[in-house]
C-alpha atoms as a printed R data frame, in Angstrom:
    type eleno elety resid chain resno      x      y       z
1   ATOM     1    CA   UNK     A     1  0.000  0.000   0.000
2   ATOM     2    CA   UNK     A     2  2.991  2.300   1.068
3   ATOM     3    CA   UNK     A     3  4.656  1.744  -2.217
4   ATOM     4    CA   UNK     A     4  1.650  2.658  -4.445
5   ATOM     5    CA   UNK     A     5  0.932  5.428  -2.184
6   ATOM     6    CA   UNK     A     6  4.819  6.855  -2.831
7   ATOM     7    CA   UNK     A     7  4.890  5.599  -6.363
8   ATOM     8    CA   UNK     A     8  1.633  7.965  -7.299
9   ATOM     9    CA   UNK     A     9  2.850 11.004  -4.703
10  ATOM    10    CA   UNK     A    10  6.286 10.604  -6.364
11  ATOM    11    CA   UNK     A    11  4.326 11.731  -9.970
12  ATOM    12    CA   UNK     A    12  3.496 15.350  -8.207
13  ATOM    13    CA   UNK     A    13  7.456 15.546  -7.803
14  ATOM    14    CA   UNK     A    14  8.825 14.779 -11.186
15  ATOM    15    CA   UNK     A    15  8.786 18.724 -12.442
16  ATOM    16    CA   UNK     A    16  8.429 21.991 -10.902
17  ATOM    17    CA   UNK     A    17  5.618 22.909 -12.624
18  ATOM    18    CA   UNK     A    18  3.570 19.815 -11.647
19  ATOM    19    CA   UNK     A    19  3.998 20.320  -7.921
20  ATOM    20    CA   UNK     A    20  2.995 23.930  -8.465
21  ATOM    21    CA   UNK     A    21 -0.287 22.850 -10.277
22  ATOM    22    CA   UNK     A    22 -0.543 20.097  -7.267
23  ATOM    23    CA   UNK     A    23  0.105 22.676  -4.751
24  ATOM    24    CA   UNK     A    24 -2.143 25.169  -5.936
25  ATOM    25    CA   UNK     A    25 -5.299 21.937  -6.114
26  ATOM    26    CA   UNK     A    26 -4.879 21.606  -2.601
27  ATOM    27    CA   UNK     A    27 -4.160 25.199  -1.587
28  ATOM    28    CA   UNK     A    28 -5.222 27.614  -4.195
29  ATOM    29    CA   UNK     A    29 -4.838 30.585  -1.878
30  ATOM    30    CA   UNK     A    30 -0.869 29.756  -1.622
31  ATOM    31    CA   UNK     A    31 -0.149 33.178  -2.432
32  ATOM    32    CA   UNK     A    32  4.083 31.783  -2.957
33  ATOM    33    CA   UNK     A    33  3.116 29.157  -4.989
34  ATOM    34    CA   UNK     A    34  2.057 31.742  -7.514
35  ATOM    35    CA   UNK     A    35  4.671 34.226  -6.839
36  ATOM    36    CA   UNK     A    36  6.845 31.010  -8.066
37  ATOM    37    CA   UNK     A    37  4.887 30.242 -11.126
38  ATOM    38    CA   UNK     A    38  4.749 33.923 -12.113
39  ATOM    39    CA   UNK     A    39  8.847 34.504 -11.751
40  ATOM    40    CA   UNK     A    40  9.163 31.222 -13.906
41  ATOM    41    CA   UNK     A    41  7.008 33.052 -16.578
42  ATOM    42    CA   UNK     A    42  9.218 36.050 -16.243
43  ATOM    43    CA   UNK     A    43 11.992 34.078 -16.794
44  ATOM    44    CA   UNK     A    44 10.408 32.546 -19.716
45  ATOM    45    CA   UNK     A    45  9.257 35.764 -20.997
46  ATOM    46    CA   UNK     A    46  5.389 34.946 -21.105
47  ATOM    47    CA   UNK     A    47  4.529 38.223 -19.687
48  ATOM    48    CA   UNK     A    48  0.813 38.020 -20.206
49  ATOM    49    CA   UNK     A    49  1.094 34.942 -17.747
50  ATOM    50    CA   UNK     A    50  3.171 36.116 -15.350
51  ATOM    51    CA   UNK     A    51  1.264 39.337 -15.252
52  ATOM    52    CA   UNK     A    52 -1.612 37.691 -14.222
53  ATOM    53    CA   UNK     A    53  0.017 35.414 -11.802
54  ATOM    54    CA   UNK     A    54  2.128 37.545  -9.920
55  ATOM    55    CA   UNK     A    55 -1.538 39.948  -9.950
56  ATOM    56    CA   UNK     A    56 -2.943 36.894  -8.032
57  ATOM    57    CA   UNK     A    57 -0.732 36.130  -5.431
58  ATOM    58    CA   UNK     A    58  0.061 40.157  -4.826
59  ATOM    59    CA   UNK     A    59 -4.119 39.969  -3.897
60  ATOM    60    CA   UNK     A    60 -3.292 37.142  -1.666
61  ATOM    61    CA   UNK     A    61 -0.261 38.817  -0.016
62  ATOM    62    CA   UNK     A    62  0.213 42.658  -1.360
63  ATOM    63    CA   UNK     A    63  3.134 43.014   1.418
64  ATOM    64    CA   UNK     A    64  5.626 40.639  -0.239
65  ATOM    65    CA   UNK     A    65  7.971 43.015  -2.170
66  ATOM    66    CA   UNK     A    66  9.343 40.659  -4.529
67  ATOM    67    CA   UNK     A    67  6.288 39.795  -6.350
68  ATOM    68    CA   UNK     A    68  5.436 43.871  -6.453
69  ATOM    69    CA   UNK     A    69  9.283 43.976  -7.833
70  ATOM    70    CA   UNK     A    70  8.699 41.093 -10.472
71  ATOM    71    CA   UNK     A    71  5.435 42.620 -11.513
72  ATOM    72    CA   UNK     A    72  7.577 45.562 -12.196
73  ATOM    73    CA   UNK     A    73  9.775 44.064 -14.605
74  ATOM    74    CA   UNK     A    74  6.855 42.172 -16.119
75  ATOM    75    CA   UNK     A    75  5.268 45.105 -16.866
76  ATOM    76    CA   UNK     A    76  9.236 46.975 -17.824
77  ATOM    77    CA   UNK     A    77  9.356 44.087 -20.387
78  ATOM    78    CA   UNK     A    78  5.669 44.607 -21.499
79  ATOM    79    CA   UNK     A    79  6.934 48.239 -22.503
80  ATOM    80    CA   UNK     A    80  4.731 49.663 -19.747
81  ATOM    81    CA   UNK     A    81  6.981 51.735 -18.184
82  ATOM    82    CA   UNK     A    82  4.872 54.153 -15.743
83  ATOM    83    CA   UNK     A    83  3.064 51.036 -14.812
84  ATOM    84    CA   UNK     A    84  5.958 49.374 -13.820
85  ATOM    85    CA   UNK     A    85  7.441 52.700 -12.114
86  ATOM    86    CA   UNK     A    86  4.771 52.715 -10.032
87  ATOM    87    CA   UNK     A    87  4.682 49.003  -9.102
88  ATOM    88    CA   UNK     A    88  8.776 49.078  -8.147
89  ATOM    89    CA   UNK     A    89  7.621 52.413  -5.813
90  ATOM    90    CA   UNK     A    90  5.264 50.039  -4.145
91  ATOM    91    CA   UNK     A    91  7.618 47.202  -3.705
92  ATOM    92    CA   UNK     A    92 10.052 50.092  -2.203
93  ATOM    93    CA   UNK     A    93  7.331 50.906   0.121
94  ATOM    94    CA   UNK     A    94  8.054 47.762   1.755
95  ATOM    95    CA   UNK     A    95 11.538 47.391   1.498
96  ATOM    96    CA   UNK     A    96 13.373 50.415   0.603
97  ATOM    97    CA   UNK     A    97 16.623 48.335  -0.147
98  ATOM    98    CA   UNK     A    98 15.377 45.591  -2.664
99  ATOM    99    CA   UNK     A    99 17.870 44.251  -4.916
100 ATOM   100    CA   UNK     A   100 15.812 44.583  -7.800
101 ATOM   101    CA   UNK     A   101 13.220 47.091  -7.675
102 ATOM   102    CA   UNK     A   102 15.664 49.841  -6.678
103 ATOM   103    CA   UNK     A   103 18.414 49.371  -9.816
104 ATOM   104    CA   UNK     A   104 15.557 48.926 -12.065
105 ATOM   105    CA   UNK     A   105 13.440 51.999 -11.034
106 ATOM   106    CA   UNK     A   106 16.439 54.305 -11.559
107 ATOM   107    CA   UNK     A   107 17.175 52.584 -14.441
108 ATOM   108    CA   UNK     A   108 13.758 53.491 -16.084
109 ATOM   109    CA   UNK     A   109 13.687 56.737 -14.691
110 ATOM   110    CA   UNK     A   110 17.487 57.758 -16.147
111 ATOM   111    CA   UNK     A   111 16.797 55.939 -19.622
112 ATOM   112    CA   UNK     A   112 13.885 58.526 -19.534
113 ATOM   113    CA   UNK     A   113 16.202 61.417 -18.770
114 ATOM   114    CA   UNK     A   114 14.123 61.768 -15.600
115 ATOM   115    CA   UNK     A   115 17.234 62.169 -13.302
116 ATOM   116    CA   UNK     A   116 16.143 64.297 -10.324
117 ATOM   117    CA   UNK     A   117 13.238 61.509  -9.935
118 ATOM   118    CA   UNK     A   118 16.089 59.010 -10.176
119 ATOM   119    CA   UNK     A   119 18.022 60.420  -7.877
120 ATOM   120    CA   UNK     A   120 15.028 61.464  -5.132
121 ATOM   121    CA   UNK     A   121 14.356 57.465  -5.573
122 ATOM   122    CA   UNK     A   122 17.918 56.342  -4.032
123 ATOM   123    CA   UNK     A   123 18.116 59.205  -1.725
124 ATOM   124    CA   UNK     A   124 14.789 58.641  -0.063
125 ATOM   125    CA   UNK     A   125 16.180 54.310  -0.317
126 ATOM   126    CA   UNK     A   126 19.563 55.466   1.024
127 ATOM   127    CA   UNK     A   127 18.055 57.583   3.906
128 ATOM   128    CA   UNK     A   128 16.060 54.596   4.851
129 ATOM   129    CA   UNK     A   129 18.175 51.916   4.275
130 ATOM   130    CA   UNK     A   130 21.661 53.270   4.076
131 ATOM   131    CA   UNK     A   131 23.302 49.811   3.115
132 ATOM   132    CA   UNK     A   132 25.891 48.420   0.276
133 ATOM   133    CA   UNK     A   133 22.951 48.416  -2.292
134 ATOM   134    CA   UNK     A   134 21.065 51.696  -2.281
135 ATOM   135    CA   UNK     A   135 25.003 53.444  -1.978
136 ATOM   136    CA   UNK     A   136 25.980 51.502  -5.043
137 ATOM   137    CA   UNK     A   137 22.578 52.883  -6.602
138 ATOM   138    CA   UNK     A   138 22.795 56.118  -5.602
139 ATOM   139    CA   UNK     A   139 26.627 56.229  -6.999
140 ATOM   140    CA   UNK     A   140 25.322 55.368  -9.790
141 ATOM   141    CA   UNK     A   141 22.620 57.980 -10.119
142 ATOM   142    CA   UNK     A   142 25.098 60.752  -9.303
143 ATOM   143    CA   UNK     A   143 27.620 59.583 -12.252
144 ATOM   144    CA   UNK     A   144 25.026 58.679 -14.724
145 ATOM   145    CA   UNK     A   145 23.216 62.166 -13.601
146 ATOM   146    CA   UNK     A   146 26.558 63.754 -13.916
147 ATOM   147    CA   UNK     A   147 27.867 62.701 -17.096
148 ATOM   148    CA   UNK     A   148 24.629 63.490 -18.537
149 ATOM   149    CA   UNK     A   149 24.668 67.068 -17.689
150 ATOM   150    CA   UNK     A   150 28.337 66.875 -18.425
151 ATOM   151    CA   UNK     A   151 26.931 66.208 -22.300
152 ATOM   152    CA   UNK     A   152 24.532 69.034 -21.653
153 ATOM   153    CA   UNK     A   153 27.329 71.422 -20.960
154 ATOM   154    CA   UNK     A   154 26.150 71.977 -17.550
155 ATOM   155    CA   UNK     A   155 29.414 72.029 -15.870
156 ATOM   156    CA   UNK     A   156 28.789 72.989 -12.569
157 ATOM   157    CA   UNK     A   157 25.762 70.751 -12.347
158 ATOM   158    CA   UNK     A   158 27.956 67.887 -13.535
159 ATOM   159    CA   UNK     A   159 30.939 68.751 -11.459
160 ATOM   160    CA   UNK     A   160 28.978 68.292  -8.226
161 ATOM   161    CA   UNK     A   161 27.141 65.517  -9.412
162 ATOM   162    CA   UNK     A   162 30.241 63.412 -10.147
163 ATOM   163    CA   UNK     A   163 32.202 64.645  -7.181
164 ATOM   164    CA   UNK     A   164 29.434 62.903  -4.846
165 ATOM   165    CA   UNK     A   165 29.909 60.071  -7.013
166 ATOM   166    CA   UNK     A   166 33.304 60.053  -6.367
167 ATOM   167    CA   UNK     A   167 32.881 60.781  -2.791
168 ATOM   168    CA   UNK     A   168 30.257 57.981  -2.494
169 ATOM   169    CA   UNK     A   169 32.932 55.543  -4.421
170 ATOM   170    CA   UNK     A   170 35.793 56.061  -2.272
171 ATOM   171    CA   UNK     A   171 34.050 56.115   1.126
172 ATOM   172    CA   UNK     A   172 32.889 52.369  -0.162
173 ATOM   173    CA   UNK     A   173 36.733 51.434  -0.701
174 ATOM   174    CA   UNK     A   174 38.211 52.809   2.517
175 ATOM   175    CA   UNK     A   175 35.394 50.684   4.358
176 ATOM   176    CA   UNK     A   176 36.261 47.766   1.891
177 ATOM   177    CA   UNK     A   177 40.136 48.660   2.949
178 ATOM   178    CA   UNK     A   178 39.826 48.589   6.669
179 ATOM   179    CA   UNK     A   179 37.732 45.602   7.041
């Protein structure tokens, strides 16, 4: 009995996406069950599927900030940019340091010339989180903010822009020195 009992439990096993589709038949309110199956669809770039996916288990659980950042770069990829602006601000809501939704949001905003947004982002993240990934951020705000108004011939703009890159960049190395 034990042995037919393992040998047909063992078929829910054999693939991720089974056990999802097994796990979501006995608990369809599994709210990281779905936050799975929608980053696999990411990965897989079927954004219509992850979109609604990662929508479901965000209803479930709207305080988990790596579905709101994965939602973001579902809708990024969907070429819904404000959309997914405003879902990486939400996922920053909840954790103003997140490895993903912080690079990505300045990203957008800078490939949209929209520095000073950019750079309010990491501030506000830095000022609440100060930590190794919203200073590597907001370095990278300040040069990218910098060399752009270096191109717009706004030197004095770009000079102190790039000097608190530069600040930022060697205060990270002295730590990096003395540890």
């Amino acid at each position: 009995v034990y042995a037919v009992l393992t040998f047909r439990q063992s078929g829910f096993w054999q693939n991720t996406e089974t056990l999802y589709a097994r796990t979501l038949k006995i608990n369809p309110r599994s709210w990281l069950t779905l936050y799975d199956q929608g980053a696999i669809a990411l990965r897989r770039n079927q954004l219509a599927l992850a979109e609604s996916v990662l929508r479901e288990s965000i209803a479930l659980n709207p305080r988990y900030a790596d579905t709101q950042s994965n939602l973001g770069a579902t809708l990024s990829n969907q070429g819904r940019i404000d959309d997914a602006i405003a879902v990486w601000r939400k996922a920053l809501e909840l954790n103003p340091e997140h490895s993903g939704a912080l690079p990505n949001l300045c990203n957008k905003l800078m490939n949209a010339e929209r520095y000073d947004e950019a750079l309010d982002e990491a501030l506000f993240s830095y000022e609440k989180a100060p930590g190794p990934i919203t200073l590597s951020v907001l370095a990278r705000v300040y040069y990218q903010f910098g060399a752009w108004s270096f191109n717009r011939k706004d030197y004095p703009n770009a000079t102190r822009l790039l000097d608190q890159a530069v600040i930022i960049e060697d205060s990270e190395k002295n730590k990096t020195a003395a540890s």
